Amino acid sequence: MEGRASPPSASRARYVATVLCRGPVEPLIFLANFALILQGPLTTQYLWHRFSADLGYNGTRDRGSCGNHSANPTMQEVETLTSHWTLYMNVSGFLVGLFSATLLGAWSDCVGRRRLLVLASFGLLLQALVSIFVVQLQLHVGYFVLGRILCALLGDFSGLLAAGFASVADVSSSRSRAIRMALLEACIGVAGMLASLLGGHWLRAQGYANPFWLALALLIAVTLYAAFCFGETVKEPTHARLFTFRHHRSIVQLYVAPAAEKSRKHLALYSLAIFVVVTVHFGAQDIFTLYELSTPLCWDSKLIGYGSAARYLPYLTSLLGLQLLQYHLADTWVAEIGLAFNILGMVVFAFATITPLMFTGYGLLFLSLVTTPVIRAKLSKMVLQSEQGALFSAVACVNALAMLTASGIFNSLYPATLNFMKGFPFLLGAGLLFIPAILIGGFPLAPDLPGPEDRGQEERSEHSPAGSRHLGSQLPAAPAAPLQGQCSPWTWWSS
């Protein structure tokens, strides 16, 4: 009996030691997003130049024609074909991922986050491999759709993010969670910025094939890291069947099961808010490259790389802004400020006809991404610790629906509005962002449920002297800032 039994504290210590000896999730998300963003604009440009060659259009290489604002029927046909094939890839991938990401996300609550990370990483690897075959062998562009479906079957990047955010929620306190979420999103942004800068220059120097080979190599490394180096954050993984409706039912119960303080109502409202924000964000992302390639901007691959890097810079500036604003403002006001800057940027994009004005719009987005980590953190604090995987798989489902909606609306609306106002989709996005602004500002916040570090502090306070508890109760509430050695976003390994 002595050899088998061990006190809970010893078991917890062994678990913490195991986590400290294994790697965190941030490098995995960083490398995976680097590979994904490296491929995104390259795929769009490849489609553009492939259709241009098929239709006998010289693309944007004839810079003298860029000042001519008259409609070129061949150019519009190239834009329409590129936009439609982008839509086909997104729709096929997100429809499949809508089922698989939610299934795998809830499954990770039982078996741990590692298995989902491995499956999703391998799916991204397969997509990169198919893209290489298309570029090297000049296969039909429909194979891009096949690669997208294979990736979605294994969880897609949505599943990877669901596991990443859930693992952060597994080990963070309610006080530090918004910063931790923003830190993970900053990893996404910095990776995207570096990949965009590299992709534009590399395309001009060596063509399409080599960047795709780098993406494949990175995704192989990501898959190996997830399998052998990631530190599992679920304390007691258990065996569970994958193909069962119980996983989807646990997601539905998040929104319909009765709970105290109407937190389920807040879950639905905040999910709607993040749905609209993600719809506008990814809808604009889908048409940015097309908008910049065509007249009157007529950007080359180098400028497109700079523009893509500028789009991802707000991930980093928003992290710094969030850390500063949380010292002085409530989370609601921080989110509203982010939405205001997002709206301003979209309005500028709608009327941008010259390069400096386009980069002015990018500059106005510097705080636009403080909204999503605040919403994610608030959603995470509304559910129990055992529901984090189900929650973030639900958020992945919301993201997938938002991306599908964004692809359907923006990729269909853009070619339809070319004749009277190319920037109209950006104006539509600015108008849609008033919906989350009203939802976030018009409803009171639900009470937070304690995170793992919060419960640890409560356990320690129960064993502290009565005088210490009394003294602590007289102290004023601390601001929503990181605690030294415990909640700092830069010491995430200590969690």
PDB file of C-alpha atoms in Angstrom, residues 47 96 103 144 153 168 193 205 228 294 314 317 345 347 354 370 378 395 450 453 477-478 490:
ATOM      1  CA  LEU A  47      -3.305  31.758 -58.552  1.00  0.00           C
ATOM      2  CA  VAL A  96     -14.798  20.045 -42.914  1.00  0.00           C
ATOM      3  CA  LEU A 103     -14.691  17.097 -32.120  1.00  0.00           C
ATOM      4  CA  PHE A 144      -5.205  23.277 -53.585  1.00  0.00           C
ATOM      5  CA  LEU A 153      -9.875  16.674 -41.567  1.00  0.00           C
ATOM      6  CA  VAL A 168      -2.795  28.406 -21.638  1.00  0.00           C
ATOM      7  CA  MET A 193       5.105  39.517 -39.861  1.00  0.00           C
ATOM      8  CA  ALA A 205      14.460  36.123 -55.938  1.00  0.00           C
ATOM      9  CA  PHE A 228       8.001  14.764 -28.248  1.00  0.00           C
ATOM     10  CA  SER A 294      -4.856  45.373 -58.924  1.00  0.00           C
ATOM     11  CA  PRO A 314      -0.803  44.882 -34.515  1.00  0.00           C
ATOM     12  CA  THR A 317       1.590  46.413 -30.599  1.00  0.00           C
ATOM     13  CA  GLY A 345      -8.527  51.449 -40.313  1.00  0.00           C
ATOM     14  CA  VAL A 347     -12.658  53.230 -43.430  1.00  0.00           C
ATOM     15  CA  ILE A 354      -2.228  55.362 -53.200  1.00  0.00           C
ATOM     16  CA  VAL A 370      -6.651  43.971 -28.103  1.00  0.00           C
ATOM     17  CA  LYS A 378     -13.471  36.483 -20.446  1.00  0.00           C
ATOM     18  CA  VAL A 395     -14.573  29.098 -29.988  1.00  0.00           C
ATOM     19  CA  PRO A 450     -11.300  30.927 -10.366  1.00  0.00           C
ATOM     20  CA  GLU A 453      -3.520  29.559  -9.737  1.00  0.00           C
ATOM     21  CA  ALA A 477      -7.602  45.276  -4.573  1.00  0.00           C
ATOM     22  CA  ALA A 478      -4.586  44.985  -6.824  1.00  0.00           C
ATOM     23  CA  TRP A 490       7.123  36.460 -19.718  1.00  0.00           C
TER      24      TRP A 490
END
